[in-house]
Amino acid sequence: MRVLLVEDEVRLADNLAAALRDGPGFAVDWAEDGQVGDDCAGNRCYDLIILDLMLPRLDGLSVLKRLRGRQDATPVLILTAKDGADSIIQLLNAGADDYLAKPFDLGELIARAKALIRRGKGAVHPTLTVGGLEVNTLEQTVRRDGALVDLSPTEYHILEYLMHRPRVIVSKRELLEHLYDYNWEHHSNVIEAHVSNLRKKLDGALPEPEPVIETMRGRGYRLAPELQLKPEPDLELSQ
Amino acid sequence: MRWFFRQRPTAFQPGSIAFRLIVAVLAVELVSSILVVGLSFGYERHSHFHAFDVLMHGHIDSILGAVQDADDSAKNLMLVQADLHLPRDDIYEVYDSNGRMLGRSSNWQGIPPNTPAPSQGPSMQLTVNGRPYRVLRFQGSRIIDVAEPGGGKLRQFTILYGAPTNHVWRAIRGAVEFYAAGSLVVLLITGPLIAWLLHRGLLPLRQLASLAAQVSVDSWQFSPPVSAHSTPELAPLTLALENVLHRLEQSFTQQRTFVSDAAHELKTAVAVIKSSLQLLDMKRRTAAEYQAGLERCLADSHRLEEIVAKMLTLAREENTSAAFGPRPASDLTECLDSAVAQLETFAALRDVKVEVAIAFSGVSLVPLIAEDCSLLLTNLILNALQHSPAETLVEIRLAQKGGNAELRIQDHGDGIDPAALPHVFDRFYRGDPARSRNTGGTGLGLAICKAIAERAGGSITIASQPDPALPNQGTTVTVHLPLASDAETGESALPSA
């Protein structure tokens, strides 16, 4: 998952980026002011935007309004040092999804970030299940038919991304955009190698494996075309 | 009239303007009523007695006509009373020039012997039969027996004529009573009328008061009614109120902004430290990582400390009430020298050359304590150094301009964005985030400089024209500080010397 962090305080941005990379393993892009933040958000490759309010050049509220003005539905978590319900009401009404008041707890920030990404993808539970495949996003563990599958961080992130979008063809470019930050040298063959390893690890544990990830040549990857897809129980409840 | 007492029971309390005005007006009315009654009494008495006297003179004339020749040998006179038709209660006496009484009214025994002589005045007061009388004394002369040979003879005689004054006094009293009663009625009518008029007349004042009462810390909206501005008595008050409220609101807004900004800065600084510590705690790390993390936390705490210290400095500098006591004085040239010396190492580290030119004829004493003076100078020079690229020059010029010292500090950096220029003296304002990141500014340095300069009665301005075509035009900060006059410095310079 790729997160855009718009925060002008360097040390805080450093810490947040480090925490988001170390903890849930997100790819983090950092924008130092509102204008850069707005430009970055225009790429629409983020799964979450963490936005400070008091920013140079363009304040957080304006960034948020521009974002929503473009019909961009990316979840937005606001960091604010302002007190008062008015400010919070204004923010939520302007399209913010959540807010955290400074000084905040890093653990809470990560939890909220995860929750917002999850909600943004339409999942309601931190454990994603497609057929016999189960991905626990909190522990970052993967089980196939109950058996634990050991994955590298990148393999896990690819799988988690695909798990959010079953039966949809996800291009390599999309995977690159959502798994790597701006500073990464983009090479699609990196993805190919990781998907190949991932497929081996997921299928290798079973005696008669059904292929979990299908490669659509020139178009991308698709998760579990043959897996018995059953709607998630929680989704049923929510409908 | 009860309606407004009920409506505003407090409007006519003792001590209120309306109450005092009503009392004053009623007192004036009372005094004028008394005067009117007094004057009317005098006038009525005069006119009634005048008419009374005219009437009596008429009667005297009748008596005069009744004096006849007695036809006796002595050529005496006599009074023929049978022809006289005088009011029943009136009294009279007629004497001839020899003092012989010619006749007297039947209801009178004459002037009692112990009363003063009737010749003392033309009129006198007598009490006859227990009633007050006014008696006129008339010296008459008449030619009697005109038909006689020789054309008759001029005869002198005296008539005393009196009439009771009861009814005159009654008439006077009636008239005075009428005026008094009229005044009382006027008083009774005008009292409430004035109260009502005052109530109406003071309406603009009440409106103003009620509108002013609505002003609070949360709602500064004060729109005085049109009447308040058009009333000459209220206009100055309204204007003063508006001005005070405007300044108060400004100051409140400023304070609120400052508190909000300060809270933001402090919370952010705390958030940095907290997140640094939590980041360190997220997973098990090596000793070197812990070491580096702790150093970062320490640096973050230093920054927080710096923000707090600068905020306190700013609060102290902006506290104008500290302007009492002896005026401080410090030598600007001396301060400049020490500030430059202090920052020499820093300048060398950044490879920036500092050039100082002092053109001063007299003593450069400015009304600042030495601590503030050097804070102002080091802040400004440090700022210039921080924004100077390597191998450039920071020029410092100190000169005398009339009664002011003019200090110009020019760097040859990138300059300041014109959009940011008006805000550089704002508290917590950071023109360029990238720049403040490099220099670790708190956004308070220039605000502190401004507060110091303004407290000394001086000013501080900044000029910059960044031009991509002409790089390194830089920024010029100009400070004007009033020079302490010789008379003042004479005593205050001694302790510092």
PDB file of N, CA and C in Angstrom, chain A residues 2-83:
ATOM      1  N   ARG A   2       0.443   2.249  -0.729  1.00  0.00           N
ATOM      2  CA  ARG A   2       1.265   3.445  -0.849  1.00  0.00           C
ATOM      3  C   ARG A   2       0.537   4.631  -0.197  1.00  0.00           C
ATOM      4  N   VAL A   3       1.309   5.310   0.615  1.00  0.00           N
ATOM      5  CA  VAL A   3       0.731   6.395   1.408  1.00  0.00           C
ATOM      6  C   VAL A   3       1.424   7.701   1.047  1.00  0.00           C
ATOM      7  N   LEU A   4       0.614   8.767   0.909  1.00  0.00           N
ATOM      8  CA  LEU A   4       1.194  10.098   0.711  1.00  0.00           C
ATOM      9  C   LEU A   4       1.131  10.846   2.042  1.00  0.00           C
ATOM     10  N   LEU A   5       2.295  11.293   2.486  1.00  0.00           N
ATOM     11  CA  LEU A   5       2.369  12.022   3.742  1.00  0.00           C
ATOM     12  C   LEU A   5       2.661  13.488   3.433  1.00  0.00           C
ATOM     13  N   VAL A   6       1.715  14.369   3.787  1.00  0.00           N
ATOM     14  CA  VAL A   6       1.907  15.806   3.541  1.00  0.00           C
ATOM     15  C   VAL A   6       2.097  16.466   4.903  1.00  0.00           C
ATOM     16  N   GLU A   7       3.350  16.805   5.198  1.00  0.00           N
ATOM     17  CA  GLU A   7       3.682  17.326   6.530  1.00  0.00           C
ATOM     18  C   GLU A   7       4.925  18.202   6.396  1.00  0.00           C
ATOM     19  N   ASP A   8       4.867  19.413   6.941  1.00  0.00           N
ATOM     20  CA  ASP A   8       5.982  20.335   6.740  1.00  0.00           C
ATOM     21  C   ASP A   8       7.060  20.199   7.805  1.00  0.00           C
ATOM     22  N   GLU A   9       6.716  19.609   8.922  1.00  0.00           N
ATOM     23  CA  GLU A   9       7.703  19.453   9.984  1.00  0.00           C
ATOM     24  C   GLU A   9       8.574  18.234   9.662  1.00  0.00           C
ATOM     25  N   VAL A  10       9.831  18.500   9.338  1.00  0.00           N
ATOM     26  CA  VAL A  10      10.716  17.468   8.786  1.00  0.00           C
ATOM     27  C   VAL A  10      10.855  16.268   9.713  1.00  0.00           C
ATOM     28  N   ARG A  11      11.119  16.558  10.977  1.00  0.00           N
ATOM     29  CA  ARG A  11      11.405  15.468  11.897  1.00  0.00           C
ATOM     30  C   ARG A  11      10.177  14.589  12.080  1.00  0.00           C
ATOM     31  N   LEU A  12       9.018  15.232  12.160  1.00  0.00           N
ATOM     32  CA  LEU A  12       7.790  14.464  12.326  1.00  0.00           C
ATOM     33  C   LEU A  12       7.544  13.612  11.091  1.00  0.00           C
ATOM     34  N   ALA A  13       7.745  14.209   9.911  1.00  0.00           N
ATOM     35  CA  ALA A  13       7.543  13.478   8.666  1.00  0.00           C
ATOM     36  C   ALA A  13       8.496  12.277   8.600  1.00  0.00           C
ATOM     37  N   ASP A  14       9.739  12.509   8.996  1.00  0.00           N
ATOM     38  CA  ASP A  14      10.728  11.415   9.018  1.00  0.00           C
ATOM     39  C   ASP A  14      10.229  10.261   9.871  1.00  0.00           C
ATOM     40  N   ASN A  15       9.788  10.608  11.078  1.00  0.00           N
ATOM     41  CA  ASN A  15       9.339   9.584  12.012  1.00  0.00           C
ATOM     42  C   ASN A  15       8.118   8.837  11.498  1.00  0.00           C
ATOM     43  N   LEU A  16       7.167   9.599  10.956  1.00  0.00           N
ATOM     44  CA  LEU A  16       5.939   8.970  10.463  1.00  0.00           C
ATOM     45  C   LEU A  16       6.254   8.051   9.294  1.00  0.00           C
ATOM     46  N   ALA A  17       7.081   8.532   8.372  1.00  0.00           N
ATOM     47  CA  ALA A  17       7.429   7.723   7.210  1.00  0.00           C
ATOM     48  C   ALA A  17       8.134   6.447   7.660  1.00  0.00           C
ATOM     49  N   ALA A  18       9.058   6.598   8.604  1.00  0.00           N
ATOM     50  CA  ALA A  18       9.789   5.431   9.100  1.00  0.00           C
ATOM     51  C   ALA A  18       8.834   4.441   9.755  1.00  0.00           C
ATOM     52  N   ALA A  19       7.892   4.965  10.546  1.00  0.00           N
ATOM     53  CA  ALA A  19       6.951   4.088  11.238  1.00  0.00           C
ATOM     54  C   ALA A  19       6.055   3.359  10.253  1.00  0.00           C
ATOM     55  N   LEU A  20       5.590   4.077   9.225  1.00  0.00           N
ATOM     56  CA  LEU A  20       4.694   3.451   8.254  1.00  0.00           C
ATOM     57  C   LEU A  20       5.433   2.427   7.395  1.00  0.00           C
ATOM     58  N   ARG A  21       6.706   2.672   7.168  1.00  0.00           N
ATOM     59  CA  ARG A  21       7.492   1.714   6.382  1.00  0.00           C
ATOM     60  C   ARG A  21       7.840   0.501   7.239  1.00  0.00           C
ATOM     61  N   ASP A  22       8.294   0.781   8.479  1.00  0.00           N
ATOM     62  CA  ASP A  22       8.722  -0.310   9.358  1.00  0.00           C
ATOM     63  C   ASP A  22       7.555  -1.163   9.820  1.00  0.00           C
ATOM     64  N   GLY A  23       6.456  -0.493  10.187  1.00  0.00           N
ATOM     65  CA  GLY A  23       5.313  -1.198  10.742  1.00  0.00           C
ATOM     66  C   GLY A  23       4.561  -1.985   9.688  1.00  0.00           C
ATOM     67  N   PRO A  24       3.553  -1.373   9.082  1.00  0.00           N
ATOM     68  CA  PRO A  24       2.743  -2.129   8.120  1.00  0.00           C
ATOM     69  C   PRO A  24       3.428  -2.307   6.771  1.00  0.00           C
ATOM     70  N   GLY A  25       4.604  -1.715   6.584  1.00  0.00           N
ATOM     71  CA  GLY A  25       5.343  -1.903   5.346  1.00  0.00           C
ATOM     72  C   GLY A  25       4.760  -1.143   4.175  1.00  0.00           C
ATOM     73  N   PHE A  26       4.202   0.030   4.449  1.00  0.00           N
ATOM     74  CA  PHE A  26       3.666   0.830   3.356  1.00  0.00           C
ATOM     75  C   PHE A  26       4.797   1.514   2.606  1.00  0.00           C
ATOM     76  N   ALA A  27       4.534   1.816   1.333  1.00  0.00           N
ATOM     77  CA  ALA A  27       5.429   2.702   0.594  1.00  0.00           C
ATOM     78  C   ALA A  27       4.977   4.118   0.907  1.00  0.00           C
ATOM     79  N   VAL A  28       5.903   4.971   1.307  1.00  0.00           N
ATOM     80  CA  VAL A  28       5.514   6.311   1.759  1.00  0.00           C
ATOM     81  C   VAL A  28       6.180   7.375   0.893  1.00  0.00           C
ATOM     82  N   ASP A  29       5.367   8.273   0.369  1.00  0.00           N
ATOM     83  CA  ASP A  29       5.894   9.459  -0.305  1.00  0.00           C
ATOM     84  C   ASP A  29       5.665  10.640   0.613  1.00  0.00           C
ATOM     85  N   TRP A  30       6.636  11.531   0.640  1.00  0.00           N
ATOM     86  CA  TRP A  30       6.510  12.679   1.542  1.00  0.00           C
ATOM     87  C   TRP A  30       6.473  13.961   0.736  1.00  0.00           C
ATOM     88  N   ALA A  31       5.465  14.785   1.019  1.00  0.00           N
ATOM     89  CA  ALA A  31       5.376  16.122   0.414  1.00  0.00           C
ATOM     90  C   ALA A  31       5.558  17.140   1.517  1.00  0.00           C
ATOM     91  N   GLU A  32       6.409  18.136   1.251  1.00  0.00           N
ATOM     92  CA  GLU A  32       6.777  19.070   2.327  1.00  0.00           C
ATOM     93  C   GLU A  32       5.833  20.270   2.426  1.00  0.00           C
ATOM     94  N   ASP A  33       5.033  20.488   1.414  1.00  0.00           N
ATOM     95  CA  ASP A  33       4.043  21.565   1.530  1.00  0.00           C
ATOM     96  C   ASP A  33       2.773  21.185   0.777  1.00  0.00           C
ATOM     97  N   GLY A  34       1.767  22.022   0.930  1.00  0.00           N
ATOM     98  CA  GLY A  34       0.460  21.715   0.380  1.00  0.00           C
ATOM     99  C   GLY A  34       0.453  21.622  -1.135  1.00  0.00           C
ATOM    100  N   GLN A  35       1.236  22.464  -1.774  1.00  0.00           N
ATOM    101  CA  GLN A  35       1.255  22.480  -3.229  1.00  0.00           C
ATOM    102  C   GLN A  35       1.834  21.178  -3.779  1.00  0.00           C
ATOM    103  N   VAL A  36       2.976  20.778  -3.206  1.00  0.00           N
ATOM    104  CA  VAL A  36       3.597  19.521  -3.635  1.00  0.00           C
ATOM    105  C   VAL A  36       2.655  18.360  -3.324  1.00  0.00           C
ATOM    106  N   GLY A  37       2.021  18.429  -2.159  1.00  0.00           N
ATOM    107  CA  GLY A  37       1.075  17.390  -1.761  1.00  0.00           C
ATOM    108  C   GLY A  37      -0.049  17.258  -2.767  1.00  0.00           C
ATOM    109  N   ASP A  38      -0.576  18.420  -3.176  1.00  0.00           N
ATOM    110  CA  ASP A  38      -1.673  18.416  -4.135  1.00  0.00           C
ATOM    111  C   ASP A  38      -1.219  17.826  -5.472  1.00  0.00           C
ATOM    112  N   ASP A  39      -0.011  18.213  -5.901  1.00  0.00           N
ATOM    113  CA  ASP A  39       0.518  17.681  -7.170  1.00  0.00           C
ATOM    114  C   ASP A  39       0.671  16.165  -7.095  1.00  0.00           C
ATOM    115  N   CYS A  40       1.235  15.678  -5.982  1.00  0.00           N
ATOM    116  CA  CYS A  40       1.446  14.234  -5.819  1.00  0.00           C
ATOM    117  C   CYS A  40       0.117  13.495  -5.829  1.00  0.00           C
ATOM    118  N   ALA A  41      -0.860  14.047  -5.080  1.00  0.00           N
ATOM    119  CA  ALA A  41      -2.160  13.384  -4.975  1.00  0.00           C
ATOM    120  C   ALA A  41      -2.825  13.283  -6.340  1.00  0.00           C
ATOM    121  N   GLY A  42      -2.459  14.220  -7.238  1.00  0.00           N
ATOM    122  CA  GLY A  42      -3.035  14.207  -8.574  1.00  0.00           C
ATOM    123  C   GLY A  42      -2.677  12.958  -9.360  1.00  0.00           C
ATOM    124  N   ASN A  43      -1.631  12.226  -8.954  1.00  0.00           N
ATOM    125  CA  ASN A  43      -1.242  10.995  -9.652  1.00  0.00           C
ATOM    126  C   ASN A  43      -2.201   9.842  -9.388  1.00  0.00           C
ATOM    127  N   ARG A  44      -2.975   9.966  -8.334  1.00  0.00           N
ATOM    128  CA  ARG A  44      -3.991   8.968  -7.982  1.00  0.00           C
ATOM    129  C   ARG A  44      -3.425   7.570  -7.806  1.00  0.00           C
ATOM    130  N   CYS A  45      -2.242   7.472  -7.210  1.00  0.00           N
ATOM    131  CA  CYS A  45      -1.681   6.152  -7.007  1.00  0.00           C
ATOM    132  C   CYS A  45      -1.594   5.828  -5.522  1.00  0.00           C
ATOM    133  N   TYR A  46      -2.306   6.593  -4.690  1.00  0.00           N
ATOM    134  CA  TYR A  46      -2.192   6.402  -3.246  1.00  0.00           C
ATOM    135  C   TYR A  46      -3.407   5.682  -2.678  1.00  0.00           C
ATOM    136  N   ASP A  47      -3.117   4.871  -1.657  1.00  0.00           N
ATOM    137  CA  ASP A  47      -4.194   4.174  -0.981  1.00  0.00           C
ATOM    138  C   ASP A  47      -4.644   4.948   0.251  1.00  0.00           C
ATOM    139  N   LEU A  48      -3.804   5.926   0.635  1.00  0.00           N
ATOM    140  CA  LEU A  48      -4.162   6.760   1.791  1.00  0.00           C
ATOM    141  C   LEU A  48      -3.349   8.049   1.708  1.00  0.00           C
ATOM    142  N   ILE A  49      -3.980   9.150   2.112  1.00  0.00           N
ATOM    143  CA  ILE A  49      -3.252  10.419   2.203  1.00  0.00           C
ATOM    144  C   ILE A  49      -3.313  10.881   3.657  1.00  0.00           C
ATOM    145  N   ILE A  50      -2.134  11.086   4.239  1.00  0.00           N
ATOM    146  CA  ILE A  50      -2.063  11.632   5.592  1.00  0.00           C
ATOM    147  C   ILE A  50      -1.689  13.098   5.439  1.00  0.00           C
ATOM    148  N   LEU A  51      -2.583  13.976   5.936  1.00  0.00           N
ATOM    149  CA  LEU A  51      -2.479  15.389   5.597  1.00  0.00           C
ATOM    150  C   LEU A  51      -2.398  16.233   6.869  1.00  0.00           C
ATOM    151  N   ASP A  52      -1.342  17.026   6.943  1.00  0.00           N
ATOM    152  CA  ASP A  52      -1.247  17.999   8.040  1.00  0.00           C
ATOM    153  C   ASP A  52      -2.101  19.200   7.653  1.00  0.00           C
ATOM    154  N   LEU A  53      -2.561  19.941   8.657  1.00  0.00           N
ATOM    155  CA  LEU A  53      -3.456  21.064   8.340  1.00  0.00           C
ATOM    156  C   LEU A  53      -2.692  22.340   8.035  1.00  0.00           C
ATOM    157  N   MET A  54      -1.769  22.700   8.931  1.00  0.00           N
ATOM    158  CA  MET A  54      -1.053  23.962   8.746  1.00  0.00           C
ATOM    159  C   MET A  54       0.176  23.709   7.896  1.00  0.00           C
ATOM    160  N   LEU A  55       0.029  24.050   6.633  1.00  0.00           N
ATOM    161  CA  LEU A  55       1.090  23.765   5.674  1.00  0.00           C
ATOM    162  C   LEU A  55       1.472  25.050   4.957  1.00  0.00           C
ATOM    163  N   PRO A  56       2.712  25.167   4.564  1.00  0.00           N
ATOM    164  CA  PRO A  56       3.074  26.327   3.748  1.00  0.00           C
ATOM    165  C   PRO A  56       2.491  26.212   2.338  1.00  0.00           C
ATOM    166  N   ARG A  57       2.347  27.337   1.721  1.00  0.00           N
ATOM    167  CA  ARG A  57       1.892  27.494   0.328  1.00  0.00           C
ATOM    168  C   ARG A  57       0.419  27.147   0.132  1.00  0.00           C
ATOM    169  N   LEU A  58       0.006  25.962   0.589  1.00  0.00           N
ATOM    170  CA  LEU A  58      -1.399  25.600   0.420  1.00  0.00           C
ATOM    171  C   LEU A  58      -1.789  24.826   1.671  1.00  0.00           C
ATOM    172  N   ASP A  59      -2.799  25.289   2.382  1.00  0.00           N
ATOM    173  CA  ASP A  59      -3.118  24.620   3.646  1.00  0.00           C
ATOM    174  C   ASP A  59      -3.852  23.302   3.417  1.00  0.00           C
ATOM    175  N   GLY A  60      -3.887  22.489   4.455  1.00  0.00           N
ATOM    176  CA  GLY A  60      -4.419  21.139   4.346  1.00  0.00           C
ATOM    177  C   GLY A  60      -5.856  21.098   3.873  1.00  0.00           C
ATOM    178  N   LEU A  61      -6.656  22.058   4.378  1.00  0.00           N
ATOM    179  CA  LEU A  61      -8.066  22.072   4.002  1.00  0.00           C
ATOM    180  C   LEU A  61      -8.223  22.299   2.500  1.00  0.00           C
ATOM    181  N   SER A  62      -7.401  23.189   1.949  1.00  0.00           N
ATOM    182  CA  SER A  62      -7.484  23.456   0.508  1.00  0.00           C
ATOM    183  C   SER A  62      -7.058  22.230  -0.293  1.00  0.00           C
ATOM    184  N   VAL A  63      -6.020  21.555   0.192  1.00  0.00           N
ATOM    185  CA  VAL A  63      -5.577  20.334  -0.487  1.00  0.00           C
ATOM    186  C   VAL A  63      -6.723  19.331  -0.515  1.00  0.00           C
ATOM    187  N   LEU A  64      -7.376  19.193   0.642  1.00  0.00           N
ATOM    188  CA  LEU A  64      -8.488  18.253   0.763  1.00  0.00           C
ATOM    189  C   LEU A  64      -9.622  18.627  -0.186  1.00  0.00           C
ATOM    190  N   LYS A  65      -9.953  19.923  -0.234  1.00  0.00           N
ATOM    191  CA  LYS A  65     -11.064  20.355  -1.087  1.00  0.00           C
ATOM    192  C   LYS A  65     -10.743  20.135  -2.562  1.00  0.00           C
ATOM    193  N   ARG A  66      -9.497  20.390  -2.930  1.00  0.00           N
ATOM    194  CA  ARG A  66      -9.107  20.165  -4.331  1.00  0.00           C
ATOM    195  C   ARG A  66      -9.203  18.686  -4.674  1.00  0.00           C
ATOM    196  N   LEU A  67      -8.733  17.856  -3.728  1.00  0.00           N
ATOM    197  CA  LEU A  67      -8.738  16.401  -3.923  1.00  0.00           C
ATOM    198  C   LEU A  67     -10.161  15.920  -4.169  1.00  0.00           C
ATOM    199  N   ARG A  68     -11.078  16.326  -3.276  1.00  0.00           N
ATOM    200  CA  ARG A  68     -12.467  15.880  -3.396  1.00  0.00           C
ATOM    201  C   ARG A  68     -13.128  16.533  -4.610  1.00  0.00           C
ATOM    202  N   GLY A  69     -12.650  17.726  -4.965  1.00  0.00           N
ATOM    203  CA  GLY A  69     -13.182  18.399  -6.153  1.00  0.00           C
ATOM    204  C   GLY A  69     -12.880  17.624  -7.423  1.00  0.00           C
ATOM    205  N   ARG A  70     -11.788  16.833  -7.386  1.00  0.00           N
ATOM    206  CA  ARG A  70     -11.426  16.010  -8.558  1.00  0.00           C
ATOM    207  C   ARG A  70     -12.116  14.665  -8.518  1.00  0.00           C
ATOM    208  N   GLN A  71     -13.048  14.492  -7.597  1.00  0.00           N
ATOM    209  CA  GLN A  71     -13.752  13.216  -7.406  1.00  0.00           C
ATOM    210  C   GLN A  71     -12.789  12.109  -7.003  1.00  0.00           C
ATOM    211  N   ASP A  72     -11.719  12.478  -6.331  1.00  0.00           N
ATOM    212  CA  ASP A  72     -10.747  11.498  -5.863  1.00  0.00           C
ATOM    213  C   ASP A  72     -11.246  10.944  -4.534  1.00  0.00           C
ATOM    214  N   ALA A  73     -11.431   9.618  -4.480  1.00  0.00           N
ATOM    215  CA  ALA A  73     -12.029   9.014  -3.286  1.00  0.00           C
ATOM    216  C   ALA A  73     -10.987   8.455  -2.329  1.00  0.00           C
ATOM    217  N   THR A  74      -9.717   8.766  -2.557  1.00  0.00           N
ATOM    218  CA  THR A  74      -8.665   8.254  -1.679  1.00  0.00           C
ATOM    219  C   THR A  74      -8.952   8.631  -0.224  1.00  0.00           C
ATOM    220  N   PRO A  75      -8.860   7.656   0.691  1.00  0.00           N
ATOM    221  CA  PRO A  75      -9.088   8.007   2.092  1.00  0.00           C
ATOM    222  C   PRO A  75      -8.081   9.050   2.566  1.00  0.00           C
ATOM    223  N   VAL A  76      -8.553  10.006   3.400  1.00  0.00           N
ATOM    224  CA  VAL A  76      -7.688  11.071   3.903  1.00  0.00           C
ATOM    225  C   VAL A  76      -7.743  11.082   5.427  1.00  0.00           C
ATOM    226  N   LEU A  77      -6.561  10.996   6.004  1.00  0.00           N
ATOM    227  CA  LEU A  77      -6.432  11.107   7.457  1.00  0.00           C
ATOM    228  C   LEU A  77      -5.775  12.446   7.755  1.00  0.00           C
ATOM    229  N   ILE A  78      -6.450  13.262   8.557  1.00  0.00           N
ATOM    230  CA  ILE A  78      -5.938  14.605   8.847  1.00  0.00           C
ATOM    231  C   ILE A  78      -5.151  14.590  10.160  1.00  0.00           C
ATOM    232  N   LEU A  79      -4.009  15.247  10.139  1.00  0.00           N
ATOM    233  CA  LEU A  79      -3.269  15.483  11.376  1.00  0.00           C
ATOM    234  C   LEU A  79      -3.490  16.931  11.755  1.00  0.00           C
ATOM    235  N   THR A  80      -3.990  17.166  12.935  1.00  0.00           N
ATOM    236  CA  THR A  80      -4.268  18.555  13.307  1.00  0.00           C
ATOM    237  C   THR A  80      -3.740  18.858  14.695  1.00  0.00           C
ATOM    238  N   ALA A  81      -3.267  20.093  14.844  1.00  0.00           N
ATOM    239  CA  ALA A  81      -2.868  20.555  16.175  1.00  0.00           C
ATOM    240  C   ALA A  81      -3.915  21.507  16.701  1.00  0.00           C
ATOM    241  N   LYS A  82      -4.972  21.697  15.895  1.00  0.00           N
ATOM    242  CA  LYS A  82      -6.019  22.640  16.307  1.00  0.00           C
ATOM    243  C   LYS A  82      -7.021  21.931  17.196  1.00  0.00           C
ATOM    244  N   ASP A  83      -7.480  22.645  18.186  1.00  0.00           N
ATOM    245  CA  ASP A  83      -8.542  22.124  19.032  1.00  0.00           C
ATOM    246  C   ASP A  83      -9.863  22.669  18.532  1.00  0.00           C
TER     247      ASP A  83
END
